[in-house]
mmCIF file of C-alpha atoms in Angstrom:
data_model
loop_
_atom_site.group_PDB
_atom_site.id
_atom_site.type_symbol
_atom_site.label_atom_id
_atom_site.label_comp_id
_atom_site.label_asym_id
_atom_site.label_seq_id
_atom_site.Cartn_x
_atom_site.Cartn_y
_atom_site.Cartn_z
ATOM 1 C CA UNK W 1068 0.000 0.000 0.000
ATOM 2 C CA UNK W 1069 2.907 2.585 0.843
ATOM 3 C CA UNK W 1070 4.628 2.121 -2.082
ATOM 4 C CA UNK W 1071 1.490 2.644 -4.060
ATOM 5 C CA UNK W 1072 1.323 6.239 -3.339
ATOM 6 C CA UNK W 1073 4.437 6.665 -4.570
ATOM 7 C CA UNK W 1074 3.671 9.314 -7.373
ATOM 8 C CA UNK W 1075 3.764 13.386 -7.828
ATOM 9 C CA UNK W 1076 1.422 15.172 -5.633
ATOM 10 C CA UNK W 1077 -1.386 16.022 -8.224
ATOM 11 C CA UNK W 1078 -4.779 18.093 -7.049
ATOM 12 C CA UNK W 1079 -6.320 16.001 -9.399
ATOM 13 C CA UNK W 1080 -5.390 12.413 -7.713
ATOM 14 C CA UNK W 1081 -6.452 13.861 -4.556
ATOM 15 C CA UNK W 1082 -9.692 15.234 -5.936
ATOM 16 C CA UNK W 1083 -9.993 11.137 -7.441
ATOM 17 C CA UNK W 1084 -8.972 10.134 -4.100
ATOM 18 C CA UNK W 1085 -11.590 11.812 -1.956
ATOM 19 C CA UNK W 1086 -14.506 10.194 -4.914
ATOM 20 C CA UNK W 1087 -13.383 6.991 -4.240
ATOM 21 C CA UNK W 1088 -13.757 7.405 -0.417
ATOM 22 C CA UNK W 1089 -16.865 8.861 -0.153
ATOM 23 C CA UNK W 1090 -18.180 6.300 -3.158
ATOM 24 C CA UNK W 1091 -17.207 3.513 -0.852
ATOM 25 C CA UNK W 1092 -19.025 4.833 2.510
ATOM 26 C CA UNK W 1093 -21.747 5.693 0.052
ATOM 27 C CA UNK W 1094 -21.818 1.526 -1.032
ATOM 28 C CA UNK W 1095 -21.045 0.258 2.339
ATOM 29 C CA UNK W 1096 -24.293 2.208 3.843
ATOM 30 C CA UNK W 1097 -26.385 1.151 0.729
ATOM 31 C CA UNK W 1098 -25.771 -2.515 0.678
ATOM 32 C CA UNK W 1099 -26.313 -2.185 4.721
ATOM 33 C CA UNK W 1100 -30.079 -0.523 3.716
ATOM 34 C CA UNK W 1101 -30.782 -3.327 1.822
ATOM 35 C CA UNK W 1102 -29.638 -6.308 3.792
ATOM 36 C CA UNK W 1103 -31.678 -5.395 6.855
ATOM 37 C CA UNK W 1104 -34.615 -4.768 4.235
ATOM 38 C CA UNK W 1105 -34.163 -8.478 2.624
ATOM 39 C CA UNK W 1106 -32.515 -11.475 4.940
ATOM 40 C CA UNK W 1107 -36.023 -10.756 8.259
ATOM 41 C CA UNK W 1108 -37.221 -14.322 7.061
ATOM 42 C CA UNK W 1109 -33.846 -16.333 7.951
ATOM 43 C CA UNK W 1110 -32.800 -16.814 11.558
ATOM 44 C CA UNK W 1111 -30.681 -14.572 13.430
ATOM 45 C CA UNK W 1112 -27.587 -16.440 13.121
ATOM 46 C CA UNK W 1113 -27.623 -16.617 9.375
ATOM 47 C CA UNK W 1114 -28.907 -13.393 9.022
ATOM 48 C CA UNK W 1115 -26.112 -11.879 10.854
ATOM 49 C CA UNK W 1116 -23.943 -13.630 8.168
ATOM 50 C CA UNK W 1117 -26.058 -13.116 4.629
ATOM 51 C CA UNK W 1118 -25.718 -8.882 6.205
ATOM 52 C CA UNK W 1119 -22.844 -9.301 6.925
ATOM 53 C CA UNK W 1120 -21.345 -10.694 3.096
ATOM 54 C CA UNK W 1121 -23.156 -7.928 1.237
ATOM 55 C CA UNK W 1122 -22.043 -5.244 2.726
ATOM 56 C CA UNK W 1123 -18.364 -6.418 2.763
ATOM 57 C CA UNK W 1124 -16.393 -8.009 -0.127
ATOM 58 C CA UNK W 1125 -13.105 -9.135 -0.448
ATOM 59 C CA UNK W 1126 -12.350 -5.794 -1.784
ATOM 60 C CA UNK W 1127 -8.406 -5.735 0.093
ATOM 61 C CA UNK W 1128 -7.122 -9.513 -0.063
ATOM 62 C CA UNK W 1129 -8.522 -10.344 -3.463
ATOM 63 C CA UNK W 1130 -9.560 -6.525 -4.669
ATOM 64 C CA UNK W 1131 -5.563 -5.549 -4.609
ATOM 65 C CA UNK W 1132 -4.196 -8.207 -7.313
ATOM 66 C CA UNK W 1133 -6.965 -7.395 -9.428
ATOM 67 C CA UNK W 1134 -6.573 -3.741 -9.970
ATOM 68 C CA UNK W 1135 -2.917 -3.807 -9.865
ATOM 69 C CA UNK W 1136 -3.222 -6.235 -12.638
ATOM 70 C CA UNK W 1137 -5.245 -3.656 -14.634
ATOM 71 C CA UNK W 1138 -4.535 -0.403 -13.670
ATOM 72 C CA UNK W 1139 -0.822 -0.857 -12.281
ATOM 73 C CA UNK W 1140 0.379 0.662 -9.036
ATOM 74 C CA UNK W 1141 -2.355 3.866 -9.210
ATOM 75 C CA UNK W 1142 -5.384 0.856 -9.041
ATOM 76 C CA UNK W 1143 -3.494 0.363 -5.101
ATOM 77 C CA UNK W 1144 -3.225 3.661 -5.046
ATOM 78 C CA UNK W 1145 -7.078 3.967 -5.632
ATOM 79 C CA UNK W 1146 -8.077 0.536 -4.309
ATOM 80 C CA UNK W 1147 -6.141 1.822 -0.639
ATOM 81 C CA UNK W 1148 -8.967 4.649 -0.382
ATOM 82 C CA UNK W 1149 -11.781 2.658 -0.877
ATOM 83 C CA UNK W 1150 -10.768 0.154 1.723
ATOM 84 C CA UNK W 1151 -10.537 3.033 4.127
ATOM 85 C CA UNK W 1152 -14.494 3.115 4.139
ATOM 86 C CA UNK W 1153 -14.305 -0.938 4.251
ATOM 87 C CA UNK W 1154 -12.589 -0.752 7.346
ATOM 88 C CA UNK W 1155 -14.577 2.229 9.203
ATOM 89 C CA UNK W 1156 -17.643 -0.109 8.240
ATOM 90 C CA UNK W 1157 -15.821 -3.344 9.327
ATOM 91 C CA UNK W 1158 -14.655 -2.059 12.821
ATOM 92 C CA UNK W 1159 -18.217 -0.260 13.485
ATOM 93 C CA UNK W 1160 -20.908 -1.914 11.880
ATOM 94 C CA UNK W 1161 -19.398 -4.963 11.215
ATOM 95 C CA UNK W 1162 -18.812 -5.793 14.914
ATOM 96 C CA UNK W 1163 -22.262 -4.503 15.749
ATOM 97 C CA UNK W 1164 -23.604 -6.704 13.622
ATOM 98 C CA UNK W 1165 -22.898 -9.844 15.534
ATOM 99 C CA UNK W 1166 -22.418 -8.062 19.591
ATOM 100 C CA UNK W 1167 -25.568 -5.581 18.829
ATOM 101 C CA UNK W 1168 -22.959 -3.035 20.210
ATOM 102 C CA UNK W 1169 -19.975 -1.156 19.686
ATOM 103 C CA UNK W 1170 -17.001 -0.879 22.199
ATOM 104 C CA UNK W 1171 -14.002 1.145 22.517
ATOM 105 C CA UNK W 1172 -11.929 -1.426 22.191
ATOM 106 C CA UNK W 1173 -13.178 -2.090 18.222
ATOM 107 C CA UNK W 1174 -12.673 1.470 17.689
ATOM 108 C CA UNK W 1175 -9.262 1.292 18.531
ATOM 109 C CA UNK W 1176 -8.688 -1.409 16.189
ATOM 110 C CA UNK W 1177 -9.859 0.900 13.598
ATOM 111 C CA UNK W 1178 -7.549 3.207 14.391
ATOM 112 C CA UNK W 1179 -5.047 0.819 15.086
ATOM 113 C CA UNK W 1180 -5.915 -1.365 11.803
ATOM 114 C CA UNK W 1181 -2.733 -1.939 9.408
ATOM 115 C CA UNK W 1182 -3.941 -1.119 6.043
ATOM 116 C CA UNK W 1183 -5.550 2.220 7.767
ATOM 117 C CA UNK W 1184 -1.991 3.367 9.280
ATOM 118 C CA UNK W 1185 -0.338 2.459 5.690
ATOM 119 C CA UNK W 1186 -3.049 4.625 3.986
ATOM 120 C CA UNK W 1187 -2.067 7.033 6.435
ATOM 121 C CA UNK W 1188 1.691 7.052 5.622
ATOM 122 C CA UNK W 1189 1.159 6.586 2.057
ATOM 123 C CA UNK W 1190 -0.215 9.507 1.638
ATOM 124 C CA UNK W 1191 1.323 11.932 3.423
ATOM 125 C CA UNK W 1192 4.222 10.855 1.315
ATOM 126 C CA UNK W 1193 1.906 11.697 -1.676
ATOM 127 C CA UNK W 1194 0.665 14.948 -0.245
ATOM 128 C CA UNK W 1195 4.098 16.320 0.887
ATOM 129 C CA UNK W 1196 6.095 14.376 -3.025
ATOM 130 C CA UNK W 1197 8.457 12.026 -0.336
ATOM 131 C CA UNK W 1198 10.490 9.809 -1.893
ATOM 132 C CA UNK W 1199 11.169 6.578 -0.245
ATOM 133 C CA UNK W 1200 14.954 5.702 0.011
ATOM 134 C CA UNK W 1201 15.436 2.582 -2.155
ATOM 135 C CA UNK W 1202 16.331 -0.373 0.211
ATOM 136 C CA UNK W 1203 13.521 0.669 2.236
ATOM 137 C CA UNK W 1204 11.168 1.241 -0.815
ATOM 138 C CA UNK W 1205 12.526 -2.555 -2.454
ATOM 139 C CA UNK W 1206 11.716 -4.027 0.861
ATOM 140 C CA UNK W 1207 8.342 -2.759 0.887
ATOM 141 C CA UNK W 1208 8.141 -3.821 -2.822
ATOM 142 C CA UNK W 1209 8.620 -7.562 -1.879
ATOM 143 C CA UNK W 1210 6.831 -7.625 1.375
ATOM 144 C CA UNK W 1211 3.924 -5.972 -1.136
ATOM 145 C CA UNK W 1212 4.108 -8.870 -3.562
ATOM 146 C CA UNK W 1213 3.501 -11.217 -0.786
ATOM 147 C CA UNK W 1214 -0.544 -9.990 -1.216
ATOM 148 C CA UNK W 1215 -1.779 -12.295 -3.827
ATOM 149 C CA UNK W 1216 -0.040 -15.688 -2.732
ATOM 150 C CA UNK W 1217 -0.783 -14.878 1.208
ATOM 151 C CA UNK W 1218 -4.363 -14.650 -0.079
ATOM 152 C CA UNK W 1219 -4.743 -17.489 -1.843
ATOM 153 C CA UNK W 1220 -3.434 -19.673 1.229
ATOM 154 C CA UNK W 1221 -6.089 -17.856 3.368
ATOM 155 C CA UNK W 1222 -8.889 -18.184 1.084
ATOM 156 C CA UNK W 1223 -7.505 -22.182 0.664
ATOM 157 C CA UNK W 1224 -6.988 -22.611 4.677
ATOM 158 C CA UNK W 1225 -10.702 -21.718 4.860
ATOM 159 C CA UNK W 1226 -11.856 -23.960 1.999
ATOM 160 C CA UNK W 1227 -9.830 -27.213 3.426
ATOM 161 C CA UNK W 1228 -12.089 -26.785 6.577
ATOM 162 C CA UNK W 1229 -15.081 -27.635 5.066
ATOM 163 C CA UNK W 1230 -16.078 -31.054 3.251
ATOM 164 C CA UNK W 1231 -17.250 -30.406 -0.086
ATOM 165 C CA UNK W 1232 -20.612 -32.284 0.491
ATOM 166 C CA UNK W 1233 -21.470 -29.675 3.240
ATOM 167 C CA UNK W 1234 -20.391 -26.344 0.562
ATOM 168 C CA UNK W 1235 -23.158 -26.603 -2.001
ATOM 169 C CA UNK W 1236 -27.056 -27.454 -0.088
ATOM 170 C CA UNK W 1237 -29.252 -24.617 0.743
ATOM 171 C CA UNK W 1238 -30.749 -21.498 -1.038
ATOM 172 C CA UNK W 1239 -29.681 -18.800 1.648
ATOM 173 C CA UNK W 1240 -26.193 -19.214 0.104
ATOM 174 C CA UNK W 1241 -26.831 -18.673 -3.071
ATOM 175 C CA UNK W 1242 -28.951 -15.792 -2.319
ATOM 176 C CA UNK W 1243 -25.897 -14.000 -0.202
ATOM 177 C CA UNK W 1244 -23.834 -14.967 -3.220
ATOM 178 C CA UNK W 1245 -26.266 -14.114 -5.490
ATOM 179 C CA UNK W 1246 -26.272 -10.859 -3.828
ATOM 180 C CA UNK W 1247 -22.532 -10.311 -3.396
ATOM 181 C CA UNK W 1248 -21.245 -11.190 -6.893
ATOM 182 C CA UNK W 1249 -24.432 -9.810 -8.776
ATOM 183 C CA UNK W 1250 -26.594 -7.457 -7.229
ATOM 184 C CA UNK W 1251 -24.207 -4.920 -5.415
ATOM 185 C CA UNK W 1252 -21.842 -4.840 -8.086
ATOM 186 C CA UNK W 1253 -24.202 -3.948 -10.640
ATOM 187 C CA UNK W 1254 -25.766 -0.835 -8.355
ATOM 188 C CA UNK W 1255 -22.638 0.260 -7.922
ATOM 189 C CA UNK W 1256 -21.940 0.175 -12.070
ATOM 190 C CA UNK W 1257 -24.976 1.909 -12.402
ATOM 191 C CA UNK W 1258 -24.060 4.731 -9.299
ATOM 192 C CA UNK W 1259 -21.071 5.250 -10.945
ATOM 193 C CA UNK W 1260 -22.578 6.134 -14.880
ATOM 194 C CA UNK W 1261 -24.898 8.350 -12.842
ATOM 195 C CA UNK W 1262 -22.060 9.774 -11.043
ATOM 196 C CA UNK W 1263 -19.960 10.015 -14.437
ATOM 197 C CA UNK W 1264 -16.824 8.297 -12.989
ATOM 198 C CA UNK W 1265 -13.886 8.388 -15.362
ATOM 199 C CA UNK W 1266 -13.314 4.995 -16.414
ATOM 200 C CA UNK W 1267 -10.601 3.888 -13.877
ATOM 201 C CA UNK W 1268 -12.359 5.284 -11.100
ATOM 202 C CA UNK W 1269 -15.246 3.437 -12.239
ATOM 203 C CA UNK W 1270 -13.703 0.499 -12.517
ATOM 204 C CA UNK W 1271 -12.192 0.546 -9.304
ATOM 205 C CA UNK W 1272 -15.212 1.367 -7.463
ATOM 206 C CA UNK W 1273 -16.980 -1.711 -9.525
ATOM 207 C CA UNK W 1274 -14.579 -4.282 -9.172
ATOM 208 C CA UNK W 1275 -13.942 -3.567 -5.385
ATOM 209 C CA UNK W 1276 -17.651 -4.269 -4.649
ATOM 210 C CA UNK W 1277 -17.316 -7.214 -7.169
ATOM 211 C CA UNK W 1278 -15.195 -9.465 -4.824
ATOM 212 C CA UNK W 1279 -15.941 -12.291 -3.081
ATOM 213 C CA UNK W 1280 -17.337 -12.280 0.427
ATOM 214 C CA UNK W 1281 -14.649 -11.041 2.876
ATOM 215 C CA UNK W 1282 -12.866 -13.499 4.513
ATOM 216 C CA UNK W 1283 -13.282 -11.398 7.741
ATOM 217 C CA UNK W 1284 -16.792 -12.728 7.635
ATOM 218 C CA UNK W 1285 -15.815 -16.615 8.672
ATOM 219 C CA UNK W 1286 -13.259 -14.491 11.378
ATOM 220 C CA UNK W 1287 -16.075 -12.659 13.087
ATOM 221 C CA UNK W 1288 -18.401 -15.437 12.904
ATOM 222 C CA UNK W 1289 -16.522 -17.775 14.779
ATOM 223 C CA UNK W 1290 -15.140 -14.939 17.116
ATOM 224 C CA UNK W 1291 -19.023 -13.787 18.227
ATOM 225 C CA UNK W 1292 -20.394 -17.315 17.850
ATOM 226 C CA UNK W 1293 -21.987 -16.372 14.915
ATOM 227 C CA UNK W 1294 -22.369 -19.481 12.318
ATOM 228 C CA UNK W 1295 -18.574 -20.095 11.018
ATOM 229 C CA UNK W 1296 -19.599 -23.110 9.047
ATOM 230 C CA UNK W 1297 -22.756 -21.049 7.367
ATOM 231 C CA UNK W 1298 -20.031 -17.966 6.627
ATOM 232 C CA UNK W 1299 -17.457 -20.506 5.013
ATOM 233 C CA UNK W 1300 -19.742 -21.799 2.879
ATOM 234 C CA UNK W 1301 -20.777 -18.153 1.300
ATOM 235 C CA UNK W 1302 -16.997 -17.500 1.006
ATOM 236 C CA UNK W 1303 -16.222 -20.797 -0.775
ATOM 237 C CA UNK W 1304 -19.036 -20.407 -3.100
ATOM 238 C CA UNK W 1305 -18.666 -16.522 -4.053
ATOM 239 C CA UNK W 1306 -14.434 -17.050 -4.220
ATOM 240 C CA UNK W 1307 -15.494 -19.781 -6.741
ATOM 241 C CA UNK W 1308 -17.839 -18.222 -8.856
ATOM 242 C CA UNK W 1309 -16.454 -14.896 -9.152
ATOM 243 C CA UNK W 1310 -14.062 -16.682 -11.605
ATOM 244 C CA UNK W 1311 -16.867 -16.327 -13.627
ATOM 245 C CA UNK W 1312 -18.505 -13.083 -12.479
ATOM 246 C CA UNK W 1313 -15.759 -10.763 -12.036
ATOM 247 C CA UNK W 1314 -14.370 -11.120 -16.032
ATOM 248 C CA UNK W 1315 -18.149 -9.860 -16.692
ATOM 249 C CA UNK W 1316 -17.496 -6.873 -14.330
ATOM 250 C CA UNK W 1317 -14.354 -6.390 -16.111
ATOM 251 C CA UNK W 1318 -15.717 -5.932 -19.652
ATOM 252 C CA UNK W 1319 -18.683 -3.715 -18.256
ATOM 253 C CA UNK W 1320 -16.593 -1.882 -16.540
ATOM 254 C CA UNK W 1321 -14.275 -1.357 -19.592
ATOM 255 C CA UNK W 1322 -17.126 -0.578 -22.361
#
């Protein structure tokens, strides 16, 4: 994340910058309107989860290969900001979802949350054009590359937990999927034509909200005796199908 802000102080990237933000507390508090309007008939432990999975997606762990894959080093740059309003939501809502209440002590791990302090000293080397001395800046380069294959062994510790006869039965599932993969995503495509994004930031805002359901999900679950097993099984199901959905997202998004 640090090293993605490496670039020239531009108005204009900050301007981008500050879209992107409020664009993702705008998603995060739509997708939160709508899951308390549509999961009432399921009981309260899957409900927690299926709320839980559509208003957060995999948008750090999964979103960060994927835009620095199409947009280089400024998609991090970009994809940094919106996971800025990912965390707020995650460390506020996200534990109120399952305790019904909100403690200091999640509010300090907001503030206290890794990818929030890099933000944080990311861009005040944008804002003030600091260069990061080379070994430190190649160090950060490597430990950076370890995003995509540390992911992949998360997302594949959680799948090896559950037996494959237990991933696919049951609608609710396929509904949070359904949900995660489909329906958000394609609000936010439309927000953002309303909104007249540029392209990139478009696309970043899209394919952010087009990831899986966040892994955090299964974490929290199992940490505030929600269901674990119920939250694995969205995970498994949305990682594997948005092989197929996110490409989809990607040409949309690219038009």
């Amino acid at each position: 994340i640090i090293t993605s802000f490496q670039f020239e102080y531009s108005s204009e990237m900050l301007a981008s910058a500050g879209k992107i933000l409020a664009f993702s507390l705008f998603v995060h508090t739509f997708s939160l309107l709508i899951g308390m309007l549509i999961y009432n008939q399921y009981p309260e432990n899957m409900r927690k989860v299926l709320l839980f999975t559509t208003i957060f997606s995999n948008c750090g762990f999964m979103g960060f290969p994927l835009l620095q894959s199409i947009y280089g080093k400024i998609g991090v740059f970009y994809g940094s900001i919106f996971v800025v309003g990912f965390n707020v939501f995650l460390w506020t809502i996200g534990v109120m979802i399952f305790t019904g209440n909100r403690d200091r002590a999640t509010l300090k791990k907001l503030f206290l949350n890794p990818s929030l302090i890099a933000v944080l000293l990311g861009m005040t080397t944008f804002i003030l054009s600091l260069k990061i001395p080379g070994p430190v800046y190649t160090a950060l380069e490597v430990i950076g590359e370890m995003t995509t294959p540390l992911s992949m062994m998360i997302i594949g510790s959680i799948l090896a937990e559950i037996k494959l006869k237990e991933i696919f039965p049951g609608f609710a599932v396929y509904y949070g999927t359904l949900m995660r993969l489909v329906i958000i995503p394609w609000l936010s495509l439309l927000a953002t034509n309303l909104l007249r994004f540029t392209p990139m930031l478009r696309g970043i805002c899209v394919l952010s909200t087009a990831t899986p359901a966040a892994t955090m999900t299964a974490i929290f679950a199992q940490k505030y005796n929600g269901d674990s097993s119920f939250a694995s099984r969205i995970i498994i199901i949305s990682t594997a199908l948005s092989i197929i959905t996110l490409p989809l997202f990607i040409l949309l998004v690219n038009r």
